[in-house]
CSV table of C-alpha atoms in Angstrom, one decimal:
chain,number,residue,atom,x,y,z
I,948,MET,CA,-8.0,-33.8,67.4
I,949,GLU,CA,-9.0,-30.5,65.8
I,950,PHE,CA,-6.4,-30.6,63.1
I,951,ASN,CA,-7.6,-34.1,62.2
I,952,SER,CA,-10.9,-32.7,61.0
I,953,LEU,CA,-9.0,-30.2,58.9
I,954,ILE,CA,-6.9,-33.0,57.3
I,955,ASP,CA,-10.0,-35.0,56.6
I,956,ALA,CA,-11.6,-32.1,54.9
I,957,LEU,CA,-8.5,-31.4,52.8
I,958,PRO,CA,-9.7,-33.1,49.5
I,959,ALA,CA,-12.9,-31.1,49.6
I,960,LEU,CA,-11.0,-27.9,50.5
I,961,LEU,CA,-8.6,-28.4,47.6
I,962,GLU,CA,-11.5,-28.9,45.3
I,963,GLY,CA,-13.0,-25.6,46.5
I,964,LEU,CA,-9.7,-23.9,46.0
I,965,GLN,CA,-9.6,-25.2,42.5
I,966,VAL,CA,-13.1,-23.7,41.8
I,967,THR,CA,-12.0,-20.4,43.2
I,968,LEU,CA,-8.8,-20.3,41.1
I,969,LYS,CA,-10.5,-21.5,38.0
I,970,LEU,CA,-13.2,-18.9,38.4
I,971,MET,CA,-10.5,-16.2,38.9
I,972,VAL,CA,-8.2,-17.2,36.0
I,973,MET,CA,-11.1,-17.5,33.5
I,974,ALA,CA,-12.7,-14.2,34.7
I,975,VAL,CA,-9.4,-12.4,34.4
I,976,MET,CA,-8.8,-13.6,30.9
I,977,GLY,CA,-12.3,-12.9,29.7
I,978,GLY,CA,-12.4,-9.6,31.6
I,979,ILE,CA,-9.2,-8.4,29.9
I,980,VAL,CA,-10.3,-9.5,26.4
I,981,ILE,CA,-13.7,-7.7,26.8
I,982,GLY,CA,-12.0,-4.8,28.7
I,983,THR,CA,-9.6,-4.3,25.8
I,984,MET,CA,-12.4,-4.2,23.3
I,985,LEU,CA,-14.4,-1.7,25.5
I,986,ALA,CA,-11.3,0.5,25.8
I,987,LEU,CA,-10.9,0.6,22.0
I,988,PHE,CA,-14.6,1.4,21.7
I,989,ARG,CA,-14.3,4.2,24.2
I,990,LEU,CA,-11.4,5.7,22.4
I,991,SER,CA,-13.0,5.2,18.9
I,992,ASN,CA,-14.1,8.1,16.8
I,993,ASN,CA,-17.4,6.4,16.3
I,994,ARG,CA,-19.8,8.3,18.7
I,995,ILE,CA,-22.2,5.3,19.1
I,996,LEU,CA,-19.4,2.9,20.0
I,997,SER,CA,-17.7,5.2,22.4
I,998,LEU,CA,-20.9,6.3,24.1
I,999,SER,CA,-22.3,2.7,24.5
I,1000,ALA,CA,-18.9,1.6,25.9
I,1001,SER,CA,-18.8,4.5,28.4
I,1002,VAL,CA,-22.4,3.8,29.5
I,1003,TYR,CA,-21.5,0.2,30.0
I,1004,VAL,CA,-18.4,1.0,32.1
I,1005,GLY,CA,-20.2,3.7,34.1
I,1006,TYR,CA,-23.1,1.4,34.9
I,1007,PHE,CA,-21.1,-1.6,36.0
I,1008,ARG,CA,-18.8,0.5,38.1
I,1009,SER,CA,-21.8,2.0,39.9
I,1010,ILE,CA,-23.5,-1.2,41.1
I,1011,PRO,CA,-22.5,-3.7,43.8
I,1012,LEU,CA,-20.8,-6.9,42.5
I,1013,LEU,CA,-23.0,-9.0,44.8
I,1014,LEU,CA,-26.0,-7.7,42.9
I,1015,VAL,CA,-24.5,-8.6,39.5
I,1016,ILE,CA,-23.7,-12.1,40.7
I,1017,SER,CA,-27.2,-12.7,41.9
I,1018,TRP,CA,-28.7,-11.2,38.8
I,1019,PHE,CA,-26.8,-13.3,36.4
I,1020,TYR,CA,-27.7,-16.4,38.4
I,1021,PHE,CA,-31.3,-15.8,37.2
I,1022,LEU,CA,-30.5,-13.9,34.0
I,1023,VAL,CA,-28.1,-16.3,32.3
I,1024,PRO,CA,-30.6,-19.3,32.2
I,1025,MET,CA,-33.3,-17.0,31.0
I,1026,ILE,CA,-31.2,-15.6,28.2
I,1027,ILE,CA,-30.2,-19.1,27.1
I,1028,GLU,CA,-33.8,-20.2,27.2
I,1029,TRP,CA,-34.7,-17.2,25.1
I,1030,MET,CA,-32.0,-17.9,22.6
I,1031,THR,CA,-32.4,-21.7,22.3
I,1032,GLY,CA,-36.0,-22.0,23.2
I,1033,LYS,CA,-35.5,-24.6,25.9
I,1034,PRO,CA,-34.6,-24.2,29.5
I,1035,GLU,CA,-31.1,-25.0,30.3
I,1036,PRO,CA,-29.9,-25.0,33.9
I,1037,VAL,CA,-26.3,-23.6,33.7
I,1038,GLY,CA,-25.5,-23.8,37.4
I,1039,PRO,CA,-23.8,-21.2,39.6
I,1040,PHE,CA,-20.3,-21.6,38.2
I,1041,ILE,CA,-21.1,-20.4,34.7
I,1042,SER,CA,-23.4,-17.7,35.8
I,1043,SER,CA,-20.8,-16.4,38.3
I,1044,LEU,CA,-18.1,-16.6,35.6
I,1045,VAL,CA,-20.3,-14.5,33.3
I,1046,ALA,CA,-21.0,-12.0,36.1
I,1047,PHE,CA,-17.3,-11.6,37.1
I,1048,THR,CA,-16.2,-11.3,33.5
I,1049,MET,CA,-18.7,-8.6,32.7
I,1050,PHE,CA,-18.2,-6.7,35.9
I,1051,GLU,CA,-14.4,-6.8,35.9
I,1052,ALA,CA,-14.3,-5.9,32.1
I,1053,ALA,CA,-15.4,-2.4,33.2
I,1054,TYR,CA,-12.5,-2.0,35.5
I,1055,TYR,CA,-10.0,-3.5,33.1
I,1056,CYS,CA,-11.3,-1.2,30.4
I,1057,GLU,CA,-10.5,1.9,32.4
I,1058,ILE,CA,-6.9,0.6,33.2
I,1059,LEU,CA,-6.3,-0.2,29.5
I,1060,ARG,CA,-7.8,3.1,28.3
I,1061,ALA,CA,-5.3,5.0,30.5
I,1062,GLY,CA,-2.6,2.7,29.2
I,1063,ILE,CA,-3.4,3.3,25.6
I,1064,GLN,CA,-3.7,7.0,26.1
I,1065,SER,CA,-0.3,7.1,27.7
I,1066,ILE,CA,1.4,5.9,24.5
I,1067,PRO,CA,2.7,8.9,22.5
I,1068,LYS,CA,0.6,9.8,19.5
I,1069,GLY,CA,3.8,9.6,17.4
I,1070,GLN,CA,3.8,5.9,17.7
I,1071,VAL,CA,0.4,5.7,16.0
I,1072,SER,CA,1.7,8.0,13.2
I,1073,ALA,CA,4.9,5.9,12.8
I,1074,ALA,CA,2.8,2.7,12.5
I,1075,TYR,CA,0.5,4.3,10.0
I,1076,ALA,CA,3.4,5.8,8.0
I,1077,LEU,CA,4.8,2.2,7.6
I,1078,GLY,CA,1.5,1.2,6.0
I,1079,MET,CA,-0.2,-0.5,8.9
I,1080,ASN,CA,-4.0,-0.3,9.3
I,1081,TYR,CA,-5.8,0.5,12.5
I,1082,ARG,CA,-6.0,-3.2,13.6
I,1083,GLN,CA,-2.3,-3.8,13.0
I,1084,THR,CA,-1.3,-0.6,14.7
I,1085,MET,CA,-3.3,-1.5,17.8
I,1086,ARG,CA,-2.3,-5.2,17.9
I,1087,LEU,CA,1.4,-4.8,17.1
I,1088,VAL,CA,2.4,-1.4,18.4
I,1089,ILE,CA,0.0,0.2,20.8
I,1090,LEU,CA,-1.6,-2.6,22.9
I,1091,PRO,CA,1.7,-4.4,23.6
I,1092,GLN,CA,3.1,-1.2,25.0
I,1093,ALA,CA,-0.1,-0.4,26.9
I,1094,PHE,CA,-0.2,-3.9,28.5
I,1095,ARG,CA,3.4,-3.6,29.6
I,1096,LYS,CA,2.9,-0.2,31.1
I,1097,MET,CA,-0.3,-1.3,32.9
I,1098,ALA,CA,0.8,-4.8,34.0
I,1099,PRO,CA,1.1,-3.9,37.7
I,1100,LEU,CA,-2.4,-2.3,37.7
I,1101,LEU,CA,-3.9,-5.2,35.8
I,1102,LEU,CA,-2.4,-7.6,38.3
I,1103,GLN,CA,-3.6,-5.5,41.2
I,1104,GLN,CA,-7.1,-5.6,39.9
I,1105,SER,CA,-6.8,-9.4,39.4
I,1106,ILE,CA,-5.9,-9.8,43.1
I,1107,ILE,CA,-9.0,-7.8,44.1
I,1108,LEU,CA,-11.0,-10.1,41.8
I,1109,PHE,CA,-9.5,-13.1,43.5
I,1110,GLN,CA,-10.7,-11.9,46.9
I,1111,ASP,CA,-14.1,-11.0,45.5
I,1112,THR,CA,-14.7,-14.5,44.3
I,1113,ALA,CA,-15.7,-15.3,47.8
I,1114,LEU,CA,-19.0,-13.5,47.1
I,1115,VAL,CA,-20.2,-16.5,45.1
I,1116,TYR,CA,-21.6,-17.9,48.3
I,1117,ALA,CA,-24.6,-15.8,47.5
I,1118,VAL,CA,-25.5,-18.2,44.7
I,1119,GLY,CA,-24.4,-21.3,46.5
I,1120,LEU,CA,-21.2,-22.1,44.5
I,1121,MET,CA,-18.9,-24.3,46.5
I,1122,ASP,CA,-15.7,-22.2,46.2
I,1123,PHE,CA,-12.9,-22.3,48.7
I,1124,LEU,CA,-14.4,-20.2,51.4
I,1125,ASN,CA,-17.9,-21.8,51.1
I,1126,THR,CA,-16.4,-25.2,51.3
I,1127,ALA,CA,-14.4,-24.2,54.4
I,1128,ARG,CA,-17.5,-22.8,56.0
I,1129,SER,CA,-19.7,-25.8,55.4
I,1130,ARG,CA,-17.0,-28.2,56.5
I,1131,GLY,CA,-16.5,-26.1,59.7
I,1132,ASP,CA,-20.2,-26.2,60.3
I,1133,ILE,CA,-20.4,-30.0,59.9
I,1134,THR,CA,-17.4,-30.7,62.2
I,1135,GLY,CA,-18.4,-28.0,64.7
I,1136,GLU,CA,-15.0,-26.3,64.3
I,1137,LEU,CA,-16.0,-23.3,62.2
I,1138,PRO,CA,-13.4,-20.9,63.8
I,1139,LEU,CA,-10.5,-23.1,62.9
I,1140,PHE,CA,-11.8,-23.6,59.3
I,1141,LEU,CA,-12.3,-19.9,58.8
I,1142,LEU,CA,-8.9,-19.0,60.3
I,1143,SER,CA,-7.3,-21.5,58.0
I,1144,ALA,CA,-9.2,-20.2,55.0
I,1145,GLY,CA,-8.1,-16.7,55.9
I,1146,ALA,CA,-4.4,-17.8,56.0
I,1147,VAL,CA,-4.7,-19.3,52.5
I,1148,TYR,CA,-6.3,-16.2,51.1
I,1149,PHE,CA,-3.6,-14.1,52.8
I,1150,VAL,CA,-0.7,-16.1,51.5
I,1151,ILE,CA,-1.9,-16.1,47.9
I,1152,SER,CA,-2.9,-12.4,47.8
I,1153,PHE,CA,0.2,-11.3,49.7
I,1154,THR,CA,2.6,-13.2,47.5
I,1155,ALA,CA,0.9,-11.9,44.4
I,1156,SER,CA,1.1,-8.3,45.6
I,1157,ARG,CA,4.8,-8.7,46.3
I,1158,VAL,CA,5.2,-9.8,42.7
I,1159,VAL,CA,3.3,-6.7,41.6
I,1160,MET,CA,5.7,-4.5,43.7
I,1161,HIS,CA,8.7,-6.2,42.2
I,1162,LEU,CA,7.2,-5.7,38.7
I,1163,GLN,CA,6.6,-2.1,39.4
I,1164,LYS,CA,10.2,-1.5,40.4
I,1165,LYS,CA,11.5,-3.4,37.4
I,1166,LEU,CA,9.2,-1.3,35.1
I,1167,ALA,CA,10.3,1.9,36.7
I,1168,ILE,CA,14.0,1.0,36.0
I,1169,ALA,CA,13.2,0.0,32.4
I,1170,GLN,CA,11.4,3.2,31.8
I,1171,ALA,CA,14.3,5.3,33.2
I,1172,HIS,CA,16.6,3.9,30.6
V,293,MET,CA,6.3,12.1,-8.0
V,294,ILE,CA,4.6,14.3,-5.4
V,295,GLU,CA,2.1,16.9,-6.6
V,296,ILE,CA,0.6,19.4,-4.2
V,297,LYS,CA,-2.1,21.5,-5.7
V,298,ASN,CA,-3.8,24.5,-4.0
V,299,VAL,CA,-3.9,22.7,-0.6
V,300,SER,CA,-5.6,24.4,2.3
V,301,LYS,CA,-6.2,23.0,5.8
V,302,TRP,CA,-7.9,24.3,8.9
V,303,TYR,CA,-7.8,23.3,12.5
V,304,GLY,CA,-11.2,24.5,13.5
V,305,SER,CA,-11.4,28.1,12.3
V,306,PHE,CA,-7.6,28.4,12.2
V,307,GLN,CA,-6.1,28.0,8.8
V,308,VAL,CA,-2.8,26.2,9.0
V,309,LEU,CA,-2.2,25.8,5.2
V,310,LYS,CA,-3.2,28.5,2.7
V,311,ASP,CA,-3.4,27.5,-0.9
V,312,CYS,CA,-0.1,25.7,-1.0
V,313,SER,CA,1.1,24.4,-4.4
V,314,THR,CA,4.4,22.7,-5.2
V,315,HIS,CA,5.8,19.5,-6.5
V,316,VAL,CA,8.7,17.1,-6.1
V,317,SER,CA,10.0,15.3,-9.2
V,318,LYS,CA,11.5,11.9,-9.3
V,319,GLY,CA,15.1,12.0,-7.9
V,320,GLU,CA,14.7,15.5,-6.6
V,321,VAL,CA,15.6,16.7,-3.1
V,322,VAL,CA,13.4,19.5,-1.9
V,323,VAL,CA,14.0,21.2,1.4
V,324,VAL,CA,11.2,22.9,3.2
V,325,CYS,CA,12.1,25.5,5.8
V,326,GLY,CA,10.5,28.3,7.7
V,327,PRO,CA,9.9,29.5,11.2
V,328,SER,CA,8.1,27.3,13.7
V,329,GLY,CA,4.4,27.3,13.3
V,330,SER,CA,4.7,28.1,9.6
V,331,GLY,CA,2.9,24.8,8.6
V,332,LYS,CA,5.8,23.0,7.1
V,333,SER,CA,5.4,19.9,9.3
V,334,THR,CA,1.7,19.9,8.7
V,335,LEU,CA,2.3,20.1,4.9
V,336,ILE,CA,4.6,17.1,4.9
V,337,LYS,CA,2.2,15.1,7.0
V,338,CYS,CA,-0.5,15.7,4.4
V,339,VAL,CA,1.6,14.1,1.7
V,340,ASN,CA,1.1,10.6,3.1
V,341,GLY,CA,-2.3,11.4,4.5
V,342,LEU,CA,-1.4,11.5,8.2
V,343,GLU,CA,-3.2,14.8,8.2
V,344,ALA,CA,-6.3,15.4,6.2
V,345,ILE,CA,-6.7,18.4,3.9
V,346,GLN,CA,-10.0,20.3,3.3
V,347,GLN,CA,-9.2,21.8,0.0
V,348,GLY,CA,-7.0,21.1,-3.0
V,349,GLU,CA,-5.4,17.9,-4.1
V,350,ILE,CA,-2.3,15.9,-3.4
V,351,LEU,CA,-1.0,13.2,-5.8
V,352,VAL,CA,1.7,10.8,-5.0
V,353,ASN,CA,2.8,8.8,-8.0
V,354,THR,CA,-0.5,9.7,-9.6
V,355,THR,CA,-2.5,8.3,-6.7
V,356,LYS,CA,-4.8,10.9,-5.1
V,357,VAL,CA,-4.0,11.0,-1.4
V,358,ASN,CA,-7.2,12.9,-0.4
V,359,ASP,CA,-9.6,10.5,-2.1
V,360,PRO,CA,-11.7,8.4,0.2
V,361,LYS,CA,-11.4,5.5,-2.2
V,362,THR,CA,-7.6,5.5,-2.0
V,363,ASN,CA,-6.0,2.6,0.0
V,364,LEU,CA,-4.0,4.8,2.3
V,365,PRO,CA,-2.1,2.0,4.1
V,366,LYS,CA,-1.0,0.7,0.7
V,367,LEU,CA,0.1,4.1,-0.4
V,368,ARG,CA,2.0,4.8,2.8
V,369,SER,CA,3.8,1.5,2.7
V,370,HIS,CA,5.7,2.9,-0.3
V,371,VAL,CA,6.3,6.4,1.1
V,372,GLY,CA,9.0,6.4,3.8
V,373,MET,CA,8.7,8.8,6.7
V,374,VAL,CA,11.2,9.8,9.3
V,375,PHE,CA,10.0,11.7,12.4
V,376,GLN,CA,11.4,14.3,14.7
V,377,HIS,CA,11.3,12.0,17.7
V,378,PHE,CA,12.3,8.8,15.8
V,379,GLU,CA,9.3,6.8,16.9
V,380,LEU,CA,11.0,3.5,17.0
V,381,PHE,CA,8.8,0.9,18.7
V,382,PRO,CA,10.4,0.7,22.2
V,383,HIS,CA,9.0,-2.8,23.0
V,384,LEU,CA,10.8,-4.4,20.0
V,385,SER,CA,14.4,-5.0,19.3
V,386,ILE,CA,16.2,-3.1,16.6
V,387,THR,CA,15.9,-6.1,14.3
V,388,ASP,CA,12.1,-6.5,15.0
V,389,ASN,CA,11.6,-2.8,14.4
V,390,LEU,CA,13.1,-3.2,11.0
V,391,CYS,CA,11.2,-6.4,10.2
V,392,LEU,CA,7.7,-5.7,11.6
V,393,ALA,CA,6.1,-3.8,8.8
V,394,GLN,CA,8.0,-5.7,6.1
V,395,VAL,CA,6.4,-8.9,7.4
V,396,GLU,CA,3.0,-7.6,8.4
V,397,VAL,CA,2.3,-5.1,5.7
V,398,LEU,CA,4.3,-6.3,2.7
V,399,GLY,CA,3.9,-10.0,3.5
V,400,ARG,CA,7.6,-10.8,3.2
V,401,GLY,CA,9.0,-13.9,4.8
V,402,LYS,CA,10.7,-13.5,8.1
V,403,GLU,CA,14.1,-14.5,6.8
V,404,GLU,CA,13.9,-12.2,3.8
V,405,ALA,CA,12.8,-9.3,6.0
V,406,ARG,CA,15.6,-9.9,8.4
V,407,GLU,CA,18.2,-10.1,5.7
V,408,LYS,CA,17.0,-6.9,4.2
V,409,GLY,CA,16.7,-5.2,7.5
V,410,LEU,CA,20.2,-6.1,8.6
V,411,ALA,CA,21.7,-5.1,5.3
V,412,LEU,CA,20.2,-1.6,5.7
V,413,LEU,CA,21.3,-1.5,9.4
V,414,ASP,CA,24.8,-2.2,8.2
V,415,ARG,CA,24.4,0.6,5.7
V,416,VAL,CA,23.6,3.1,8.4
V,417,GLY,CA,26.6,1.8,10.4
V,418,LEU,CA,24.7,0.1,13.2
V,419,LYS,CA,24.9,-3.6,12.5
V,420,ALA,CA,26.5,-4.3,15.9
V,421,HIS,CA,23.3,-3.0,17.6
V,422,ALA,CA,20.8,-5.4,15.9
V,423,ASP,CA,19.8,-7.2,19.1
V,424,LYS,CA,19.5,-4.1,21.3
V,425,PHE,CA,16.4,-2.2,22.1
V,426,PRO,CA,15.7,1.4,21.0
V,427,GLY,CA,16.2,2.7,24.6
V,428,GLN,CA,19.7,1.5,24.6
V,429,LEU,CA,20.8,3.6,21.6
V,430,SER,CA,21.6,7.3,21.4
V,431,GLY,CA,19.2,9.7,19.6
V,432,GLY,CA,21.4,9.8,16.5
V,433,GLN,CA,21.6,6.1,16.4
V,434,GLN,CA,17.8,5.8,16.8
V,435,GLN,CA,17.2,8.2,14.0
V,436,ARG,CA,19.5,6.2,11.7
V,437,VAL,CA,17.6,3.0,12.6
V,438,ALA,CA,14.4,4.9,11.8
V,439,ILE,CA,15.8,5.8,8.4
V,440,ALA,CA,16.8,2.1,7.8
V,441,ARG,CA,13.3,1.0,8.9
V,442,ALA,CA,11.7,3.3,6.3
V,443,LEU,CA,14.1,2.2,3.6
V,444,ALA,CA,13.4,-1.5,4.3
V,445,MET,CA,9.9,-1.0,2.8
V,446,GLY,CA,11.5,-0.1,-0.5
V,447,PRO,CA,9.9,3.3,-0.7
V,448,TYR,CA,9.8,5.3,-3.9
V,449,CYS,CA,10.2,8.6,-2.0
V,450,MET,CA,11.1,9.6,1.5
V,451,LEU,CA,9.6,12.3,3.8
V,452,PHE,CA,11.7,13.7,6.6
V,453,ASP,CA,9.9,15.8,9.3
V,454,GLU,CA,12.6,17.7,11.1
V,455,PRO,CA,14.8,14.6,11.5
V,456,THR,CA,17.6,16.4,13.4
V,457,SER,CA,15.9,18.9,15.5
V,458,ALA,CA,15.5,16.7,18.6
V,459,LEU,CA,19.1,15.6,18.5
V,460,ASP,CA,22.1,16.8,20.5
V,461,PRO,CA,24.4,18.8,18.2
V,462,GLU,CA,27.2,16.2,18.2
V,463,MET,CA,24.7,13.7,16.7
V,464,ILE,CA,23.3,15.8,13.9
V,465,ASN,CA,26.0,15.0,11.4
V,466,GLU,CA,25.8,11.3,11.6
V,467,VAL,CA,22.1,11.5,10.6
V,468,LEU,CA,22.8,14.1,7.9
V,469,ASP,CA,25.5,12.0,6.5
V,470,VAL,CA,23.1,9.2,5.9
V,471,MET,CA,20.6,11.5,4.3
V,472,VAL,CA,23.2,13.1,2.1
V,473,GLU,CA,24.3,9.7,0.9
V,474,LEU,CA,20.7,8.8,0.2
V,475,ALA,CA,20.2,12.0,-1.8
V,476,GLN,CA,23.3,11.3,-3.8
V,477,GLU,CA,22.0,7.9,-4.7
V,478,GLY,CA,19.0,9.5,-6.3
V,479,MET,CA,16.3,9.0,-3.7
V,480,THR,CA,13.4,11.4,-4.1
V,481,MET,CA,13.2,13.3,-0.8
V,482,MET,CA,11.1,16.0,0.8
V,483,VAL,CA,12.8,17.3,3.9
V,484,VAL,CA,11.6,19.7,6.5
V,485,THR,CA,14.7,21.0,8.2
V,486,HIS,CA,16.6,24.0,9.5
V,487,GLU,CA,19.9,22.5,8.4
V,488,MET,CA,20.9,24.9,5.7
V,489,GLY,CA,24.2,23.1,5.3
V,490,PHE,CA,22.3,20.0,4.2
V,491,ALA,CA,20.2,22.1,1.8
V,492,ARG,CA,23.3,23.7,0.3
V,493,LYS,CA,24.9,20.4,-0.2
V,494,VAL,CA,22.2,18.2,-1.8
V,495,ALA,CA,18.9,20.2,-2.3
V,496,ASN,CA,17.6,20.8,-5.8
V,497,ARG,CA,15.0,23.2,-4.6
V,498,VAL,CA,14.2,25.1,-1.4
V,499,ILE,CA,10.7,26.0,-0.2
V,500,PHE,CA,10.3,28.7,2.4
V,501,MET,CA,7.0,28.8,4.3
V,502,ASP,CA,5.6,31.3,6.6
V,503,GLN,CA,2.1,31.5,8.3
V,504,GLY,CA,0.8,28.6,6.2
V,505,GLN,CA,1.9,29.9,2.9
V,506,ILE,CA,4.6,29.0,0.5
V,507,ILE,CA,6.6,32.2,0.2
V,508,GLU,CA,9.5,31.0,-1.8
V,509,ASP,CA,9.9,28.0,-4.1
V,510,THR,CA,13.1,28.2,-6.0
V,511,THR,CA,16.3,26.5,-6.9
V,512,LYS,CA,18.9,26.2,-4.2
V,513,GLU,CA,21.2,28.6,-6.1
V,514,GLU,CA,18.6,31.3,-6.2
V,515,PHE,CA,17.5,30.8,-2.6
V,516,PHE,CA,20.9,31.2,-1.1
V,517,GLY,CA,21.9,33.8,-3.6
V,518,SER,CA,19.1,36.3,-3.7
V,519,PRO,CA,16.1,35.5,-1.6
V,520,ARG,CA,13.3,37.5,-2.9
V,521,SER,CA,11.0,37.9,0.1
V,522,GLU,CA,12.1,39.9,3.1
V,523,ARG,CA,10.7,37.4,5.5
V,524,ALA,CA,12.9,34.7,4.0
V,525,GLN,CA,15.9,36.9,4.1
V,526,GLN,CA,15.3,37.6,7.8
V,527,PHE,CA,14.9,34.0,8.5
V,528,LEU,CA,18.0,33.0,6.6
V,529,SER,CA,20.2,35.6,8.3
V,530,LYS,CA,19.0,34.3,11.7
V,531,ILE,CA,19.7,30.7,10.8
V,532,LEU,CA,23.0,31.3,9.1
V,533,HIS,CA,24.1,33.5,12.0
V,534,HIS,CA,23.5,30.6,14.3
V,535,CYS,CA,25.4,28.3,12.1
V,536,ASN,CA,28.5,30.5,12.4
């Protein structure tokens, strides 16, 4: 009887899960791209670049994610209106995506900065000595090594992001958890729905963190060679 | 080929190079030696602009290295450099190490770069290792690959920054053999090293540095025959003593 309601709700739940996963994947990709740029800015010799990047990172790491999500919900339509001159309702998905991307970029930045700094200076000299410019040196020599070294930490941060996506209930986005909650409310079987949702989050996060552990071991062996 | 004129360099208030002047002519092999901290590595890194100088002038093939208008990447692509710690790119296979700059910097086609790279790899006796990664090779083998990587760019001169000092003794000769061969083929070379056997065999001139200054700059015959400065004499006797 109880499980029937769960099965009935399955299409809606899958749709919610899709929203959650889409949000996570896009925010991870955007966050890593912006985080990489921030890291390069922070390590740059240009004072203005490095200072503004470190202010950005310091700021976003010092405020709650929930606040950023709510903010961008109001801010993103305002910015778009200011730029295009006409009001444009963007909806909670886009505003949440922007919020997560900007927020996580600060964390990815710090991971990548540590990664870049862990690559011996001689690698930069060697790339320069072969005639590469700064961009080529970073793109072809330093960043590939930094990403490899930091892969476990980047994945770990992405798992945290996956769990944090549940915070979008604040702006009414129907992600996986929000769907489960509303369906539970409608059918009067909220505990069952929440427990099931918990199981799904657990399986995904736990599997991913096992992958991270496996990766870490493999990297440790590769570095010992 | 390489002109170093009255070069001085400071790290903060500490002067690492004091009014250094010398030159390397086309086809010449010049060995730079001296105790650690004498500035010899710094000097050679100034030649391709990896280190900036504050005074004086360095010309490579009539191009002024310390001119803001100089296209340094372009200049460096024709000046080979070999480092103490090899600095092969660990995330790339040996073949990719040899091809990367050829393709990205010189704009050669992949096939052409590969052919050229493998031919040079064969020349340093490592063709069988083309598909391995740097971490799978010994230090001596890595350094030979590093030499091949520099040669693949078709350099008009080669700089060596203590190419054998991070190697286990049994691997030093395999690297020196490659360098000797290169010298005998007429490559212009500036070599920072303590390997006096190498200097005796192929050097045209020997430069001795101490405390940021060039103390001696003479022909090999004169250097090993009758060193003029006492400091060089002391240094030589220590080095040669170790060699025995």
